[in-house]
XYZ file of C-alpha atoms in Angstrom:
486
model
C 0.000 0.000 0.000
C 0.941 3.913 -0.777
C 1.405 6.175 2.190
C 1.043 9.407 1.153
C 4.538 10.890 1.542
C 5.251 13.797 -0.044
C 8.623 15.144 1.803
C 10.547 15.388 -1.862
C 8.416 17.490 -3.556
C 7.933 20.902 -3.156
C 4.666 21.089 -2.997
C 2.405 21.323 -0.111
C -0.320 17.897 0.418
C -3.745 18.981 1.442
C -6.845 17.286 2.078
C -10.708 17.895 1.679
C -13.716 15.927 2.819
C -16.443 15.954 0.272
C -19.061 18.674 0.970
C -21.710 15.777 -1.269
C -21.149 12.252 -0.261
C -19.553 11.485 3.087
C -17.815 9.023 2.174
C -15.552 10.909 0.190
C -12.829 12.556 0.199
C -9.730 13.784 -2.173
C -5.919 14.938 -2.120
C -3.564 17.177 -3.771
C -0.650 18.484 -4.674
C 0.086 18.975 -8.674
C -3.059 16.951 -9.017
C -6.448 16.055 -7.618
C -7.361 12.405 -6.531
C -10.657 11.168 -5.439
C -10.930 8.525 -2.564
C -13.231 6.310 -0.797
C -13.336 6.106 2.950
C -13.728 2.478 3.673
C -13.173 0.493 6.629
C -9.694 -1.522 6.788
C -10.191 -5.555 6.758
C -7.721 -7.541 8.595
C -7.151 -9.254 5.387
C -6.573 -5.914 2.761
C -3.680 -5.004 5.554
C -0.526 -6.022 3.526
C -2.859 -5.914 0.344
C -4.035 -2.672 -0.750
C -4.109 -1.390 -4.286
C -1.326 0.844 -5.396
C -3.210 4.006 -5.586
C -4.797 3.165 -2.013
C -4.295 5.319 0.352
C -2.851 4.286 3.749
C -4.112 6.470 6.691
C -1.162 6.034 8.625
C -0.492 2.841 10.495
C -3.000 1.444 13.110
C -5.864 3.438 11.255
C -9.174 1.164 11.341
C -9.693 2.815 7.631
C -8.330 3.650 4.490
C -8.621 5.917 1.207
C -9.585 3.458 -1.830
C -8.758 5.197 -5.125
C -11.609 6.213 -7.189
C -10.525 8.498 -10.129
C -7.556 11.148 -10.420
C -7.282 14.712 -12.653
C -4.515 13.360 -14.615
C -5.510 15.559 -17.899
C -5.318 18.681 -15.092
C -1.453 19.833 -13.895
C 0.333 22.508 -12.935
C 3.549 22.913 -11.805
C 4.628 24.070 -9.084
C 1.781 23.663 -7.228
C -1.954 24.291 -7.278
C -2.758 27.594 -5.683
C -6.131 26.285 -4.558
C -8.700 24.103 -4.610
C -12.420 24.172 -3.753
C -15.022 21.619 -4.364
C -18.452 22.182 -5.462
C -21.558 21.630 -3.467
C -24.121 19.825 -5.923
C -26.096 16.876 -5.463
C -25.745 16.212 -9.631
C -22.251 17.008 -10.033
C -20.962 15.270 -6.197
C -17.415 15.347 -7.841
C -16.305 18.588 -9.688
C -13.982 20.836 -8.803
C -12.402 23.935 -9.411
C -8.941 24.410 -9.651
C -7.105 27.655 -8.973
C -3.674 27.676 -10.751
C -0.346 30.367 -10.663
C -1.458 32.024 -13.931
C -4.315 32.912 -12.691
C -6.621 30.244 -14.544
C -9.756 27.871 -13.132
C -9.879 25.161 -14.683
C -12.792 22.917 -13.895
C -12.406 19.082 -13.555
C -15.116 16.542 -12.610
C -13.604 13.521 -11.435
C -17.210 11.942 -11.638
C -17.315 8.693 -14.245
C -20.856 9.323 -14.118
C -21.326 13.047 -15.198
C -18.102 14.528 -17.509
C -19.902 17.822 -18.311
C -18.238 21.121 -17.996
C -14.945 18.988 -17.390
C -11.619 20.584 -18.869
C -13.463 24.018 -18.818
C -11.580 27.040 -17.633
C -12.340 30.034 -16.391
C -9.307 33.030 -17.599
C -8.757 37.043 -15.924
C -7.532 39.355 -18.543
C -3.873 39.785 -16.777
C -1.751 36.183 -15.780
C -0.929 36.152 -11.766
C -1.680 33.505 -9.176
C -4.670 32.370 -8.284
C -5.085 33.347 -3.635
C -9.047 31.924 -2.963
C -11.472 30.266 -4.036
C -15.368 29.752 -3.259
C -18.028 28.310 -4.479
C -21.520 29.526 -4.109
C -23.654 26.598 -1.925
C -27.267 27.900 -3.143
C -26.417 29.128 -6.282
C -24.014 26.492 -7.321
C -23.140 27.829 -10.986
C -21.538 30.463 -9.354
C -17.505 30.719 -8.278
C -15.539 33.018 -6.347
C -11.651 33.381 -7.329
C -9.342 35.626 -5.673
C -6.598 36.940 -7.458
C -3.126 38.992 -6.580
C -3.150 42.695 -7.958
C -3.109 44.157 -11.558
C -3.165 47.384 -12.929
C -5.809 47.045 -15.076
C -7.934 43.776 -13.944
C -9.765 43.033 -10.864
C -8.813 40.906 -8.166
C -11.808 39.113 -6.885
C -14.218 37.939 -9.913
C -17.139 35.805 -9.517
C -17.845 33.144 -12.593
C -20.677 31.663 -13.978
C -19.480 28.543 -15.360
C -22.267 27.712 -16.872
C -20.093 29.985 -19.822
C -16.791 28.532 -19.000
C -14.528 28.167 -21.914
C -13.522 24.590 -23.802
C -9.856 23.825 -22.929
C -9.739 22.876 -26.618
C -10.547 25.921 -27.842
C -8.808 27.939 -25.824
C -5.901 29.986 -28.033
C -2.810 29.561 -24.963
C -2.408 25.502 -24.416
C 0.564 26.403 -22.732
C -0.794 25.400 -18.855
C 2.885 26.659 -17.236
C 2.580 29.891 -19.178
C 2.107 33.042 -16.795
C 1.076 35.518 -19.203
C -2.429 36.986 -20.277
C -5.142 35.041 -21.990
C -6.586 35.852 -25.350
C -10.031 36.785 -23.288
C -13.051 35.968 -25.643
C -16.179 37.862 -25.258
C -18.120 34.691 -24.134
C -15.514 34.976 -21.378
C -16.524 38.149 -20.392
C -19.998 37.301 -20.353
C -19.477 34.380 -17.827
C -18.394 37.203 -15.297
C -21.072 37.992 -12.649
C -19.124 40.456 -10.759
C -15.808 42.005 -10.765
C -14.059 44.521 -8.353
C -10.624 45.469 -6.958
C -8.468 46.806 -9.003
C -4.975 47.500 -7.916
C -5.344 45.483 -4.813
C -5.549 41.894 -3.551
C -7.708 39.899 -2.521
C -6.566 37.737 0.248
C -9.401 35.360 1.090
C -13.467 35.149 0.254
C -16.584 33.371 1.725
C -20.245 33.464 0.471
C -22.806 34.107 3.785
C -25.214 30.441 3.416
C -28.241 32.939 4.337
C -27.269 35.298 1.752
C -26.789 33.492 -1.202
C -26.045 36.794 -3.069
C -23.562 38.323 -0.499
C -19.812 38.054 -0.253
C -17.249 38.817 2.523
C -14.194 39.276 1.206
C -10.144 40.760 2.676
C -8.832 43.122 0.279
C -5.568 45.472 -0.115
C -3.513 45.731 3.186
C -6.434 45.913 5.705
C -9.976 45.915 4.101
C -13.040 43.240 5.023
C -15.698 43.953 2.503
C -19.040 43.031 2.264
C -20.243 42.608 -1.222
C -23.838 42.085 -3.396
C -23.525 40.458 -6.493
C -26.539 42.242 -7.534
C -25.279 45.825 -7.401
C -22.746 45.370 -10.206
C -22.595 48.761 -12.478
C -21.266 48.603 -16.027
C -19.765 52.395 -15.368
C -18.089 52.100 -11.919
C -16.717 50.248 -9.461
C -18.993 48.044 -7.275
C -19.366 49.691 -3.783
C -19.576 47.456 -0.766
C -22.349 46.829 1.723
C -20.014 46.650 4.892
C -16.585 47.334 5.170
C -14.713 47.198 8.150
C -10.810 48.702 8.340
C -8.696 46.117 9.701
C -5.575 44.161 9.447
C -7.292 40.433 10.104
C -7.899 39.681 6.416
C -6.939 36.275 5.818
C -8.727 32.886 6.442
C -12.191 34.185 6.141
C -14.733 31.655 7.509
C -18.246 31.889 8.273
C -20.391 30.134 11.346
C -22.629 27.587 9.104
C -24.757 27.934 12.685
C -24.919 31.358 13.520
C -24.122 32.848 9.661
C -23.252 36.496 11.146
C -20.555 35.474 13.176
C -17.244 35.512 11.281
C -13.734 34.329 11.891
C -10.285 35.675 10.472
C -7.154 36.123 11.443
C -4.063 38.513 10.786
C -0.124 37.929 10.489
C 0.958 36.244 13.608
C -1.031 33.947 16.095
C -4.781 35.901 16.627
C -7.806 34.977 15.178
C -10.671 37.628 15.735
C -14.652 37.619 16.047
C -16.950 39.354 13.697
C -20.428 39.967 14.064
C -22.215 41.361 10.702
C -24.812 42.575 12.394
C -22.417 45.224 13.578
C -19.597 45.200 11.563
C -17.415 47.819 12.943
C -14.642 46.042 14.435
C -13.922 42.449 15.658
C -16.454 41.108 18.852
C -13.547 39.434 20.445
C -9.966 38.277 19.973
C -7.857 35.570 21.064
C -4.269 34.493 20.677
C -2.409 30.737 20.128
C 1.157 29.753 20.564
C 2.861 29.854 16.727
C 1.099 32.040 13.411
C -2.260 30.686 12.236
C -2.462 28.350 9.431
C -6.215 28.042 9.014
C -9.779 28.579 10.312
C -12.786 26.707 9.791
C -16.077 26.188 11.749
C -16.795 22.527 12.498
C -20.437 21.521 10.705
C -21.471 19.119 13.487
C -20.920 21.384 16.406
C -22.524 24.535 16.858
C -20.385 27.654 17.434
C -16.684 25.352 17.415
C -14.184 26.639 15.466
C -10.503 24.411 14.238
C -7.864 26.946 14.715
C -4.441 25.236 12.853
C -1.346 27.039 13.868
C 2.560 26.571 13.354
C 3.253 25.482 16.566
C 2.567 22.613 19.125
C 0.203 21.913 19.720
C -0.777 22.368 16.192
C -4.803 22.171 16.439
C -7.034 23.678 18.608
C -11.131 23.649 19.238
C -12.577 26.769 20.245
C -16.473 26.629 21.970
C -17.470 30.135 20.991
C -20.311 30.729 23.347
C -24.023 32.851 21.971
C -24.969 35.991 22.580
C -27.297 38.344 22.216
C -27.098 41.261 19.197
C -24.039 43.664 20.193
C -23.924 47.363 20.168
C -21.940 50.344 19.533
C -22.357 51.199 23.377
C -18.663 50.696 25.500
C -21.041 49.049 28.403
C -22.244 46.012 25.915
C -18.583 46.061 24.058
C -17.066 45.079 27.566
C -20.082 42.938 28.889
C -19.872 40.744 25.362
C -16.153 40.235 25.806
C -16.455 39.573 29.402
C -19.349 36.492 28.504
C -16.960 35.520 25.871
C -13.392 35.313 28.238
C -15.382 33.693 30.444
C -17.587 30.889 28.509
C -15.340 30.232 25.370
C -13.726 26.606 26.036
C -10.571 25.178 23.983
C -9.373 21.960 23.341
C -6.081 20.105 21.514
C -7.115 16.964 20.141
C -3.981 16.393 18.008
C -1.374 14.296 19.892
C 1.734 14.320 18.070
C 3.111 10.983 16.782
C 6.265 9.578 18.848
C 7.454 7.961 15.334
C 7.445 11.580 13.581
C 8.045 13.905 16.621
C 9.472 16.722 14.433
C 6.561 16.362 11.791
C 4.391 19.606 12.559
C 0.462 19.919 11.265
C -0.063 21.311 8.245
C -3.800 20.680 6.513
C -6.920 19.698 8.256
C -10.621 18.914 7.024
C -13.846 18.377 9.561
C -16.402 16.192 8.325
C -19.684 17.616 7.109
C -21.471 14.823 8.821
C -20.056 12.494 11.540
C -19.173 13.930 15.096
C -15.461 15.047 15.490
C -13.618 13.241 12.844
C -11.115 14.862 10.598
C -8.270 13.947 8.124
C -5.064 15.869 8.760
C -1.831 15.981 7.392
C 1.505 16.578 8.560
C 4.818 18.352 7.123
C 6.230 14.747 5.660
C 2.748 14.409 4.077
C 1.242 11.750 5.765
C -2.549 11.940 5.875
C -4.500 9.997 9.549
C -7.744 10.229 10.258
C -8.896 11.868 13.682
C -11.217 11.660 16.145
C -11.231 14.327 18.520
C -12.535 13.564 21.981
C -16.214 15.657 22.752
C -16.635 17.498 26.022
C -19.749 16.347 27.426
C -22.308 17.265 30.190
C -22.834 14.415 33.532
C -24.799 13.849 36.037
C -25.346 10.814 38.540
C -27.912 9.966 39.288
C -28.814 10.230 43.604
C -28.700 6.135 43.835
C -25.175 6.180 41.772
C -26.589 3.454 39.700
C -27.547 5.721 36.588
C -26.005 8.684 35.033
C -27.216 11.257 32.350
C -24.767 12.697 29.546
C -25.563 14.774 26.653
C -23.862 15.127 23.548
C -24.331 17.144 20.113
C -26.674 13.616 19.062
C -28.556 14.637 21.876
C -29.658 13.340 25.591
C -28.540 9.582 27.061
C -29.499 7.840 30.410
C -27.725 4.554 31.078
C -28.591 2.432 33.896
C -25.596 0.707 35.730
C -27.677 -1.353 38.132
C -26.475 -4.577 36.915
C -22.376 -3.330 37.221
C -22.965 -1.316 40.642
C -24.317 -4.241 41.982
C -21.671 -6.495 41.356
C -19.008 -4.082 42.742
C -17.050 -4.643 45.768
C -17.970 -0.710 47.137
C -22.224 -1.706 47.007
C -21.587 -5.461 48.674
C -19.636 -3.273 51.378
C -22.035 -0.830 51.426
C -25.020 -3.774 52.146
C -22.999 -5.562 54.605
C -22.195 -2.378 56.586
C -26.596 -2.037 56.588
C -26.708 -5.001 58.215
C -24.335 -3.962 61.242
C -21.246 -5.903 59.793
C -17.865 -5.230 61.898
C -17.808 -4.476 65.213
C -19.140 -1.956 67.904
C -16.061 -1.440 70.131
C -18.446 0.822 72.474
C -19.437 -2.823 73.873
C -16.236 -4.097 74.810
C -15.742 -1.757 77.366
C -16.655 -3.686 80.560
C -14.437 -6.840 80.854
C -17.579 -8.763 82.765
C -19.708 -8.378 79.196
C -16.739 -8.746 76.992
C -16.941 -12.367 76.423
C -21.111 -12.398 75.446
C -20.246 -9.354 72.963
C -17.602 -10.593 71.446
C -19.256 -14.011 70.179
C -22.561 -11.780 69.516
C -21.117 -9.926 67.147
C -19.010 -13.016 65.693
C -21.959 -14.913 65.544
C -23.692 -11.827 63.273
C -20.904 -11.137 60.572
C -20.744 -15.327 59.944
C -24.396 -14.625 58.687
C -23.998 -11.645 56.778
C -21.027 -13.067 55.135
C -22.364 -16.728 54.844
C -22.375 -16.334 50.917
C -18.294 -15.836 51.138
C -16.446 -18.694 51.485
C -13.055 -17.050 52.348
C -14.731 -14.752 55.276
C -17.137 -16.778 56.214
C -14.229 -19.535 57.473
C -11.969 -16.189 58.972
C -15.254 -15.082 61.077
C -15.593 -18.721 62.320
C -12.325 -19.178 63.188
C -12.617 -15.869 64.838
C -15.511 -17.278 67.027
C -13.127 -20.335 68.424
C -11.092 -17.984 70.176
C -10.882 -16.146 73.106
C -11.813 -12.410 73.001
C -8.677 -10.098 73.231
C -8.397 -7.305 75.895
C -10.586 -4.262 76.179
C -8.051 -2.136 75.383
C -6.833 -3.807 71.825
C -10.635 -3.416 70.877
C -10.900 -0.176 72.003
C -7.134 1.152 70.371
């Protein structure tokens, strides 16, 4: 079997669960490939396919190769690489590349249209972000790095992608402009930022026609798709002036909250709903290397940073609407210091110690379970332990926990009954031992010493090994008062 090691090559492995089927999920690096998460026999161990995919020894699991973009390369690295959320196409992808170009791939056997399309700006530089629209799923987001004359964040329809075929360059390593058709230009929806980068993008889920994007040196911008102008630039919604514009990511729970972060280790809070400056800020160990809200647990966000120990959880807590006021600016942050929880999940492997953490992806469905990937590019699967509520119950033979699945009893009567702290508890109800207050007067000492003997051989009569220690007890004399009574 082939673990994914990558340490040679230059390029960077990453990893991304499928946003369609959820038992999906695909690599790359200078190309995409599409696997199956399948459960590991005891007899496939030393007999997996050579495309398989090992998840690391131990794993219970492991990637079985469906399909790869081998007609799709480019060297030395994809830029990025999103994957499109659409129950007919559950495989297509689009592929950001370092001139600048999206080309679209569907690794689907089943459904090869608008495969080897490509999407072109006027003016060749690499490709930053990518997004694709959930609702309106003809529609793709690509950040770009700055040109004089072009805009940097451009949102497709690729419904009027180009043919590869056709296309005039075939050159994919060539980093010049495009011969830009005019069906080109009419597959953009929206264009803006010239002379400026865009950094990273998100589409709001409750806004299927709104767009948050970091532009320039220090701009979050809130765009409409819908207010494009032929004559002038688009103008934002929102924009907020600040340096946190990379890693945009957006609370698929709570849809106004927002998470970024800025050069160096803090990640900061938006709220939309006032979008003046961040909510809240925190800090991690290391710079951050990505943000992303977990799908299965309200309000958690995966912070992945540079430095041990590599991957964090973050509970973000609710709360109410915030205002301009300094009273409810200090209030919210005090509820937030106080209620926001974080966990490390990643342990670092004792057979790659130096290996740091370098890609992760949550699944869309299943509780806590992620693939990650480390600096040598080996790819394990994850399961990160869930904080959970508890309560015994008052007769310690039940207990109550809740998870994200929702509310569990379980009844322990049959295992607290068999344990050696309830027998000890039922013998001691039944006066087992002795009551030393008798033993004081050395006329009565005899009578309550075999009393008591007498009573613990019955309570015990259903153990063989005390039951002969008491009666051997009772064939002997009594010792003094004052040995009972020490």
């Amino acid at each position: 079997p082939r673990i994914a090691e990558e340490s040679d090559m230059s390029s960077k492995l990453e990893v991304l669960w499928s946003p369609n089927r959820g038992e999906h999920f695909a690599t790359y690096t200078s190309e995409v490939k599409l696997y199956c998460y399948t459960r590991l026999q005891e007899e496939q161990r030393e007999d997996l396919g050579t495309a398989d995919l090992q998840l690391s020894a131990g794993s219970e699991f492991y990637g079985r190769f469906i399909a790869g973009s081998n007609d799709v390369h480019c060297m030395p690295q994809y830029q990025c690489v999103a994957w499109q959320t659409n129950a007919a196409r559950q495989h297509f992808f689009a592929v950001g590349q370092s001139s600048g170009k999206v080309v679209l791939t569907n690794l689907g056997l089943d459904d090869p249209s608008l495969s080897n399309h490509y999407l072109a700006p006027k003016s060749g530089r690499p490709c930053t972000c990518l997004a694709w629209n959930s609702n309106e799923n003809n529609l793709v987001a690509v950040g770009l790095e700055k040109a004089r004359n072009d805009s940097s964040l451009i949102v497709w329809d690729i419904t009027r992608a180009s043919s590869e075929h056709v296309a005039e360059k075939t050159n994919r390593f060539w980093f010049g402009p495009d011969i830009v058709t005019a069906g080109e230009e009419s597959a953009k929806q929206f264009e803006v930022g010239h002379t400026e980068q865009t950094s990273s993008l998100a589409w709001f889920p409750n806004q299927p026609c709104c767009l948050l994007a970091g532009m320039g040196s220090r701009f979050l911008r809130i765009f409409d798709i819908r207010e494009q102008s032929v004559t002038t630039q688009p103008q934002p919604r929102e924009v907020a002036n600040h340096k946190a514009i990379f890693g945009i990511c957006v609370d698929p729970s709570s849809p106004h909250r927002v998470a970024t972060y800025a050069d160096g280790g803090t990640v900061y809070m938006w709220d939309t709903r006032q979008f003046v400056k961040p909510v809240y800020s925190f800090s991690r160990n290391g710079s951050i290397a990505r943000l992303s809200w977990l799908n299965t647990r309200p309000g958690c966000l995966s912070v992945l940073t540079s430095e041990p120990p590599y991957l964090h959880l973050v509970d973000v807590p609710s709360y109410t609407q915030p205002t301009n006021t300094q009273a409810d600016v200090g209030e919210l942050y005090e509820h937030l210091t106080q209620h926001m929880s974080d966990r490390c999940p990643y342990i670092i492997s004792k057979s790659a110690p130096h290996a740091r953490l370098t890609g992760v992806s949550w699944h869309r469905q299943l509780d806590n379970l992620a693939l990650v990937v480390n600096s040598e590019g080996v790819v394990r699967d994850l399961r990160a332990s869930d904080k959970m509520p508890l309560s015994w119950g008052a007769r310690s033979n039940s207990f109550v926990y809740g998870s994200s699945s929702g509310l569990f009893d379980v009844s322990l009567t049959d295992k607290v009954e068999a344990d050696v702290s309830t027998l000890m508890k039922r013998r001691l109800s039944k006066g087992y031992g002795f009551d030393v207050r008798q033993f004081s007067h050395l006329c009565t000492l005899h009578f309550h010493w075999s009393h008591q003997v007498s009573e613990n051989i019955d309570i015990v009569a259903d153990d063989p090994v005390l039951f002969e220690v008491w009666s051997w007890l009772k064939c002997i004399p009594p010792p003094s008062p004052f040995l009972l009574c020490c």
